[in-house]
Tab-separated table of C-alpha atoms and ligand atoms in Angstrom:
chain	number	residue	atom	x	y	z
A	277	MET	CA	13.260	22.885	-11.341
A	278	LYS	CA	16.503	20.998	-10.753
A	279	ALA	CA	16.330	17.326	-11.691
A	280	VAL	CA	18.525	14.365	-12.523
A	281	LEU	CA	17.847	13.267	-16.105
A	282	ILE	CA	18.900	10.330	-18.210
A	283	HIS	CA	18.773	10.519	-22.012
A	284	THR	CA	20.097	7.046	-22.658
A	285	HIS	CA	20.886	3.811	-20.825
A	286	GLY	CA	24.356	3.291	-19.427
A	287	GLY	CA	26.608	3.657	-16.405
A	288	PRO	CA	26.399	6.320	-13.669
A	289	GLU	CA	27.821	8.851	-16.163
A	290	VAL	CA	24.444	9.068	-17.968
A	291	LEU	CA	22.903	10.772	-14.904
A	292	GLU	CA	22.751	14.499	-15.600
A	293	TYR	CA	21.902	17.069	-12.908
A	294	THR	CA	20.294	19.977	-14.752
A	295	ASP	CA	17.243	22.217	-15.189
A	296	PHE	CA	13.965	20.707	-16.347
A	297	GLN	CA	10.420	21.965	-16.670
A	298	THR	CA	8.427	21.699	-13.428
A	299	PRO	CA	5.493	19.354	-14.056
A	300	GLU	CA	1.908	20.516	-13.569
A	301	PRO	CA	-0.640	18.356	-11.788
A	302	GLY	CA	-3.419	16.966	-13.980
A	303	ALA	CA	-6.878	16.018	-12.750
A	304	ASN	CA	-6.750	13.967	-9.543
A	305	GLU	CA	-3.007	14.502	-9.243
A	306	VAL	CA	-0.867	16.356	-6.754
A	307	LEU	CA	2.417	18.172	-7.262
A	308	VAL	CA	4.876	17.250	-4.502
A	309	ARG	CA	7.859	19.467	-3.654
A	310	LEU	CA	10.357	16.785	-2.670
A	311	GLU	CA	12.578	17.065	0.401
A	312	ALA	CA	14.012	13.554	0.326
A	313	ALA	CA	14.271	10.709	-2.157
A	314	ALA	CA	15.592	7.224	-1.475
A	315	LEU	CA	17.584	5.012	-3.824
A	316	ASN	CA	16.527	1.523	-4.805
A	317	ARG	CA	18.198	-1.181	-6.850
A	318	LEU	CA	15.390	-0.584	-9.354
A	319	ASP	CA	17.019	2.784	-10.160
A	320	LEU	CA	20.140	0.962	-11.331
A	321	TRP	CA	18.173	-1.556	-13.418
A	322	VAL	CA	16.243	1.276	-15.087
A	323	ARG	CA	19.431	3.238	-15.784
A	324	LYS	CA	21.155	0.222	-17.329
A	325	GLY	CA	18.004	-0.878	-19.165
A	326	TRP	CA	16.706	-4.344	-20.067
A	327	PRO	CA	15.220	-5.840	-23.246
A	328	GLY	CA	11.761	-4.376	-23.697
A	329	ILE	CA	12.098	-1.337	-21.416
A	330	ASN	CA	10.781	1.754	-23.137
A	331	LEU	CA	11.504	4.983	-21.271
A	332	ALA	CA	10.059	8.353	-22.275
A	333	TYR	CA	13.247	10.435	-22.521
A	334	PRO	CA	14.402	12.415	-20.802
A	335	HIS	CA	13.674	10.085	-17.928
A	336	ILE	CA	13.901	10.961	-14.230
A	337	PRO	CA	14.789	8.011	-11.962
A	338	GLY	CA	13.534	7.445	-8.435
A	339	ALA	CA	10.597	5.584	-6.880
A	340	ASP	CA	10.802	6.810	-3.295
A	341	GLY	CA	10.186	10.338	-2.144
A	342	ALA	CA	8.773	12.488	0.621
A	343	GLY	CA	8.010	16.174	0.789
A	344	VAL	CA	5.242	18.747	0.821
A	345	ILE	CA	2.190	19.163	-1.396
A	346	ALA	CA	2.870	22.218	-3.602
A	347	ALA	CA	-0.355	22.151	-5.633
A	348	ALA	CA	-3.394	19.968	-6.136
A	349	GLY	CA	-4.983	19.263	-9.520
A	350	LYS	CA	-8.643	19.413	-10.431
A	351	GLY	CA	-10.874	17.143	-8.397
A	352	VAL	CA	-8.430	16.723	-5.492
A	353	GLN	CA	-10.152	17.480	-2.206
A	354	GLU	CA	-8.246	15.528	0.408
A	355	TRP	CA	-4.907	17.345	0.049
A	356	SER	CA	-3.871	20.969	0.092
A	357	ALA	CA	-0.655	22.919	-0.262
A	358	GLY	CA	1.641	22.447	2.709
A	359	ASP	CA	0.583	18.907	3.653
A	360	ARG	CA	3.613	16.667	4.335
A	361	VAL	CA	3.433	13.391	2.433
A	362	VAL	CA	5.329	10.260	1.453
A	363	ILE	CA	4.813	8.723	-1.993
A	364	ASN	CA	3.560	5.212	-2.783
A	365	ALA	CA	5.356	4.335	-6.048
A	366	ASN	CA	2.895	1.572	-7.009
A	367	ILE	CA	0.478	3.229	-9.389
A	368	GLY	CA	-2.731	1.390	-10.225
A	369	CYS	CA	-5.624	2.523	-12.420
A	370	TRP	CA	-8.345	1.791	-9.816
A	371	GLU	CA	-10.673	0.771	-12.648
A	372	CYS	CA	-9.556	-2.764	-13.577
A	373	GLU	CA	-10.686	-5.992	-11.881
A	374	TYR	CA	-7.449	-6.239	-9.855
A	375	CYS	CA	-7.521	-2.665	-8.574
A	376	LEU	CA	-11.205	-2.987	-7.718
A	377	SER	CA	-10.300	-6.087	-5.676
A	378	GLY	CA	-7.702	-4.064	-3.778
A	379	LEU	CA	-4.797	-5.666	-5.664
A	380	ASP	CA	-3.481	-2.483	-7.244
A	381	ASN	CA	0.003	-3.985	-7.539
A	382	GLN	CA	-1.468	-6.468	-10.059
A	383	CYS	CA	-3.157	-3.685	-12.055
A	384	ARG	CA	-3.699	-4.400	-15.760
A	385	ASN	CA	-2.442	-0.899	-16.525
A	386	TRP	CA	0.265	-0.926	-13.850
A	387	HIS	CA	2.736	1.915	-13.529
A	388	MET	CA	5.807	2.319	-11.412
A	389	LEU	CA	7.186	5.691	-10.415
A	390	GLY	CA	10.741	6.125	-11.689
A	391	GLU	CA	10.309	3.322	-14.224
A	392	THR	CA	7.263	3.901	-16.408
A	393	MET	CA	6.832	7.484	-15.135
A	394	ARG	CA	9.261	10.282	-14.268
A	395	GLY	CA	10.385	9.819	-10.689
A	396	THR	CA	11.712	11.470	-7.571
A	397	TYR	CA	15.315	12.524	-8.374
A	398	ALA	CA	13.907	16.041	-8.813
A	399	GLU	CA	12.658	19.033	-6.884
A	400	TYR	CA	9.069	18.282	-7.934
A	401	VAL	CA	7.062	15.265	-9.033
A	402	CYS	CA	3.407	14.727	-10.010
A	403	VAL	CA	1.598	11.624	-8.778
A	404	PRO	CA	-2.061	10.559	-8.436
A	405	ALA	CA	-3.548	11.995	-5.231
A	406	ARG	CA	-4.269	8.483	-3.961
A	407	ASN	CA	-0.534	7.735	-4.139
A	408	VAL	CA	0.453	10.052	-1.322
A	409	PHE	CA	0.149	9.291	2.375
A	410	ALA	CA	0.388	11.817	5.222
A	411	ILE	CA	3.569	12.129	7.317
A	412	PRO	CA	2.951	13.096	10.957
A	413	ALA	CA	4.392	16.392	12.213
A	414	GLY	CA	8.013	16.053	13.229
A	415	PHE	CA	8.607	12.710	11.519
A	416	ASN	CA	11.829	12.636	9.478
A	417	GLU	CA	11.183	12.736	5.708
A	418	HIS	CA	14.321	10.699	4.926
A	419	ILE	CA	13.093	7.818	7.086
A	420	ALA	CA	9.644	8.033	5.473
A	421	ALA	CA	11.128	7.977	1.959
A	422	ALA	CA	13.643	5.241	2.843
A	423	GLY	CA	10.973	3.008	4.312
A	424	ALA	CA	8.326	3.341	1.630
A	425	LEU	CA	9.248	0.999	-1.231
A	426	VAL	CA	11.243	-1.607	0.648
A	427	TYR	CA	8.878	-2.008	3.605
A	428	HIS	CA	5.865	-1.933	1.283
A	429	THR	CA	7.436	-4.721	-0.786
A	430	ALA	CA	8.598	-6.760	2.214
A	431	TRP	CA	5.223	-6.469	3.983
A	432	HIS	CA	3.291	-7.582	0.923
A	433	SER	CA	5.649	-10.517	0.359
A	434	LEU	CA	5.986	-11.734	3.962
A	435	ILE	CA	2.585	-10.899	5.419
A	436	THR	CA	-0.008	-10.536	2.649
A	437	ARG	CA	1.340	-13.192	0.278
A	438	GLY	CA	3.574	-15.262	2.568
A	439	ASN	CA	1.225	-15.323	5.581
A	440	LEU	CA	4.181	-15.327	8.009
A	441	ARG	CA	2.931	-16.197	11.510
A	442	PRO	CA	4.311	-15.646	15.035
A	443	GLY	CA	6.592	-18.489	16.046
A	444	GLU	CA	7.512	-19.464	12.494
A	445	SER	CA	11.111	-19.588	11.302
A	446	ILE	CA	12.338	-17.609	8.315
A	447	ALA	CA	15.650	-17.450	6.488
A	448	VAL	CA	16.619	-14.243	4.682
A	449	VAL	CA	19.210	-14.734	1.944
A	450	GLY	CA	21.396	-11.627	1.763
A	451	VAL	CA	21.131	-8.934	4.392
A	452	SER	CA	22.461	-5.671	3.006
A	453	GLY	CA	19.735	-4.959	0.426
A	454	GLY	CA	16.871	-2.692	1.404
A	455	VAL	CA	14.092	-5.237	0.964
A	456	ASN	CA	16.039	-7.869	2.887
A	457	THR	CA	16.774	-5.651	5.876
A	458	ALA	CA	13.101	-4.618	5.851
A	459	SER	CA	12.166	-8.326	5.715
A	460	ILE	CA	14.225	-9.035	8.845
A	461	ASP	CA	12.567	-6.101	10.616
A	462	VAL	CA	9.042	-7.185	9.562
A	463	ALA	CA	9.736	-10.826	10.517
A	464	LYS	CA	10.883	-9.828	14.006
A	465	PHE	CA	7.869	-7.523	14.348
A	466	VAL	CA	5.488	-10.460	13.804
A	467	GLY	CA	7.444	-12.686	16.181
A	468	ALA	CA	9.266	-15.026	13.810
A	469	THR	CA	12.720	-16.548	14.357
A	470	VAL	CA	15.123	-15.114	11.784
A	471	TYR	CA	18.105	-16.834	10.161
A	472	ALA	CA	20.122	-14.175	8.331
A	473	VAL	CA	22.484	-15.318	5.572
A	474	GLY	CA	25.051	-12.598	4.783
A	475	SER	CA	28.346	-12.243	2.968
A	476	SER	CA	30.351	-10.376	5.624
A	477	GLN	CA	30.531	-9.799	9.368
A	478	GLU	CA	29.699	-6.125	8.825
A	479	LYS	CA	26.455	-6.973	7.016
A	480	LEU	CA	25.574	-9.633	9.563
A	481	ALA	CA	26.091	-7.076	12.336
A	482	LEU	CA	23.383	-4.974	10.666
A	483	ALA	CA	21.100	-8.031	10.622
A	484	GLU	CA	21.845	-8.612	14.299
A	485	SER	CA	20.986	-4.988	15.133
A	486	LEU	CA	17.585	-5.595	13.506
A	487	GLY	CA	17.051	-8.579	15.773
A	488	ALA	CA	18.114	-11.535	13.603
A	489	ASP	CA	18.420	-14.621	15.827
A	490	TYR	CA	20.976	-16.650	13.843
A	491	LEU	CA	23.769	-15.172	11.724
A	492	ILE	CA	25.242	-17.303	8.934
A	493	ASP	CA	28.308	-16.033	7.065
A	494	ARG	CA	28.097	-17.443	3.562
A	495	SER	CA	31.679	-16.369	2.802
A	496	LYS	CA	32.663	-19.117	5.302
A	497	ASP	CA	29.756	-21.527	4.896
A	498	LYS	CA	29.196	-21.676	1.145
A	499	ASP	CA	26.432	-24.248	1.550
A	500	TRP	CA	24.444	-22.266	4.102
A	501	SER	CA	21.447	-24.545	3.572
A	502	LYS	CA	23.339	-27.246	5.508
A	503	VAL	CA	23.905	-24.818	8.389
A	504	ILE	CA	20.184	-24.025	8.519
A	505	TYR	CA	19.350	-27.715	8.282
A	506	LYS	CA	21.539	-28.411	11.323
A	507	LEU	CA	20.366	-25.400	13.312
A	508	THR	CA	16.723	-26.421	12.823
A	509	GLY	CA	17.296	-30.019	13.924
A	510	ARG	CA	17.202	-31.327	10.324
A	511	ARG	CA	13.771	-29.804	9.769
A	512	GLY	CA	14.388	-26.678	7.694
A	513	VAL	CA	12.735	-23.264	8.021
A	514	ASP	CA	9.071	-22.470	7.376
A	515	VAL	CA	9.842	-19.611	5.012
A	516	VAL	CA	12.822	-18.537	2.890
A	517	VAL	CA	13.122	-14.995	1.526
A	518	ASP	CA	15.198	-15.322	-1.645
A	519	ASN	CA	15.555	-12.184	-3.757
A	520	VAL	CA	18.820	-13.366	-5.292
A	521	GLY	CA	17.288	-16.070	-7.489
A	522	THR	CA	20.438	-17.973	-8.398
A	523	THR	CA	20.389	-19.255	-4.804
A	524	PHE	CA	17.061	-21.099	-5.251
A	525	PRO	CA	18.718	-24.564	-5.107
A	526	LEU	CA	20.031	-23.771	-1.607
A	527	SER	CA	16.748	-22.129	-0.577
A	528	PHE	CA	14.820	-25.246	-1.617
A	529	ARG	CA	17.113	-27.314	0.589
A	530	ALA	CA	16.854	-24.903	3.547
A	531	ALA	CA	13.026	-24.934	3.511
A	532	ARG	CA	11.081	-27.477	5.538
A	533	LYS	CA	8.593	-29.833	3.907
A	534	GLY	CA	5.608	-27.688	2.975
A	535	GLY	CA	7.743	-24.551	3.225
A	536	ARG	CA	7.271	-21.308	1.308
A	537	ILE	CA	9.894	-19.576	-0.839
A	538	LEU	CA	9.176	-15.848	-1.199
A	539	THR	CA	10.740	-13.814	-3.982
A	540	VAL	CA	10.436	-10.201	-5.085
A	541	GLY	CA	13.649	-9.855	-7.060
A	542	ASN	CA	16.590	-11.456	-8.823
A	543	THR	CA	19.777	-9.631	-7.875
A	544	GLY	CA	21.811	-12.684	-8.906
A	545	GLY	CA	20.355	-12.876	-12.416
A	546	SER	CA	17.021	-13.754	-13.978
A	547	LYS	CA	17.641	-17.279	-15.314
A	548	ILE	CA	17.700	-20.104	-12.792
A	549	GLU	CA	17.872	-23.864	-13.129
A	550	ILE	CA	15.385	-25.536	-10.801
A	551	ASP	CA	15.531	-29.127	-9.607
A	552	ASN	CA	11.806	-29.787	-9.655
A	553	ARG	CA	12.152	-32.827	-7.378
A	554	TYR	CA	12.549	-30.437	-4.457
A	555	VAL	CA	9.394	-28.532	-5.384
A	556	PHE	CA	7.017	-31.483	-5.475
A	557	GLY	CA	8.968	-33.832	-3.217
A	558	LYS	CA	9.042	-31.252	-0.410
A	559	HIS	CA	5.595	-29.764	-1.156
A	560	LEU	CA	7.166	-26.322	-1.613
A	561	SER	CA	5.288	-23.159	-2.572
A	562	LEU	CA	7.112	-20.577	-4.650
A	563	ILE	CA	5.419	-17.219	-4.033
A	564	GLY	CA	6.362	-14.232	-6.172
A	565	SER	CA	5.158	-10.653	-5.909
A	566	THR	CA	6.188	-7.126	-6.717
A	567	MET	CA	5.521	-3.962	-4.716
A	568	GLY	CA	2.364	-4.060	-2.551
A	569	THR	CA	-1.235	-2.961	-2.303
A	570	TRP	CA	-2.572	0.400	-1.179
A	571	HIS	CA	-3.644	-1.262	2.074
A	572	ASP	CA	-0.165	-2.731	2.642
A	573	PHE	CA	1.333	0.735	2.165
A	574	ALA	CA	-0.989	2.316	4.722
A	575	SER	CA	-0.311	-0.508	7.219
A	576	VAL	CA	3.421	-0.347	6.913
A	577	MET	CA	3.755	3.450	7.012
A	578	GLU	CA	1.672	3.597	10.214
A	579	LEU	CA	4.015	1.047	11.808
A	580	ILE	CA	7.056	3.047	10.690
A	581	TYR	CA	5.569	6.264	12.118
A	582	ALA	CA	4.846	4.433	15.383
A	583	GLY	CA	8.479	3.286	15.601
A	584	ARG	CA	7.477	-0.389	15.432
A	585	LEU	CA	9.330	-0.812	12.132
A	586	ARG	CA	12.616	1.048	11.764
A	587	PRO	CA	14.150	1.758	8.350
A	588	VAL	CA	17.933	1.975	8.557
A	589	LEU	CA	19.578	4.986	6.939
A	590	ASP	CA	23.005	4.659	5.358
A	591	ARG	CA	24.188	7.978	3.950
A	592	SER	CA	22.554	11.022	2.378
A	593	TYR	CA	23.791	12.927	-0.697
A	594	PRO	CA	22.626	16.247	-2.173
A	595	LEU	CA	20.420	15.767	-5.277
A	596	ALA	CA	23.281	17.172	-7.398
A	597	GLU	CA	25.427	14.182	-6.310
A	598	ALA	CA	22.955	11.472	-7.309
A	599	ARG	CA	25.684	9.897	-9.424
A	600	LEU	CA	27.909	9.336	-6.361
A	601	ALA	CA	24.913	7.954	-4.498
A	602	GLN	CA	24.177	5.427	-7.251
A	603	GLU	CA	27.846	4.439	-7.429
A	604	ARG	CA	27.784	3.650	-3.719
A	605	LEU	CA	24.663	1.519	-4.176
A	606	GLU	CA	26.145	-0.210	-7.214
A	607	LYS	CA	29.286	-1.175	-5.295
A	608	GLY	CA	27.145	-2.582	-2.497
A	609	GLN	CA	28.947	-0.413	0.070
A	610	GLN	CA	25.784	0.713	1.798
A	611	LEU	CA	24.425	-0.528	5.105
A	612	GLY	CA	20.813	0.555	4.992
A	613	LYS	CA	19.159	3.050	2.669
A	614	ILE	CA	20.920	5.763	0.698
A	615	THR	CA	18.873	8.966	0.388
A	616	LEU	CA	19.034	12.236	-1.516
A	617	GLU	CA	18.617	15.617	0.173
A	618	ILE	CA	16.495	17.868	-2.032
A	619	GLY	CA	15.812	21.591	-2.058
A	620	SER	CA	17.482	22.641	1.179
B	765	LIG	ZN1	-5.903	-1.316	-12.334
């Protein structure tokens, strides 16, 4: 098969489009012939590496993918060749206490497609049969792939962990990233009032198209927490989505007393100084999570198929041009999700 391999960490130049052995499905696995893959910031982190990461080289990046079942391994009864599916990249063991409680994103033997396993920048990928979900006839595979990881993550953070309710107010810090745009979409779906904090008019226009109620340009208002404070009548918002991390001091100020800070990432860096007086003085809850549960995935994909949640597509590249696609993501030029076109 054709695949994009990396043999070492580094810049976009380490991505190599070449031939690689087609994997074979083991017991309880399916082989998916991919038609679309979607890029995530995770792909860049994995390519660059971090202390402690241990990839099995050659590694294939990519967490998101959609395509057609090509073969089913031993013991697989629910899928057969030709079924159209989208992949859930959160891979649990379904034997540990967390998985058995339905919290497969807290699995003790947790795996992540494209990070601890070879991923979707390829013509074929093998995943556990329980990690694929049917795509209805006629539904676009790029939208399915683009929605999977970011909506799964946003839904788990906002709804399952954050318990966002209709009528609540929520600030989303940064609006061009995939999880953040999905967060705006999910928040509007549940009937929350959204304050979008973005770095340019172009990005804020995307937030507005997703239904954001208040647009705050942080290139003009550096202390956007003050703007939120004023807009909410000196109350603050119920919930802040902060996947930047280094912006926590402002998020703590923008939250109301008893507010929740939700985080699933740290695009601004991993080390943050926290003024603890805000945490206890304002009764704040800091709620972290990563990915989502099997149930979250099923919920969110059904809503995407029904058109109630709408992943935004940026641009699509052929698999052979994965390097260009990653460069676009790395420069932050995208508005919505970048996808790869595979095998056409
Ligand atoms: Zn487990």
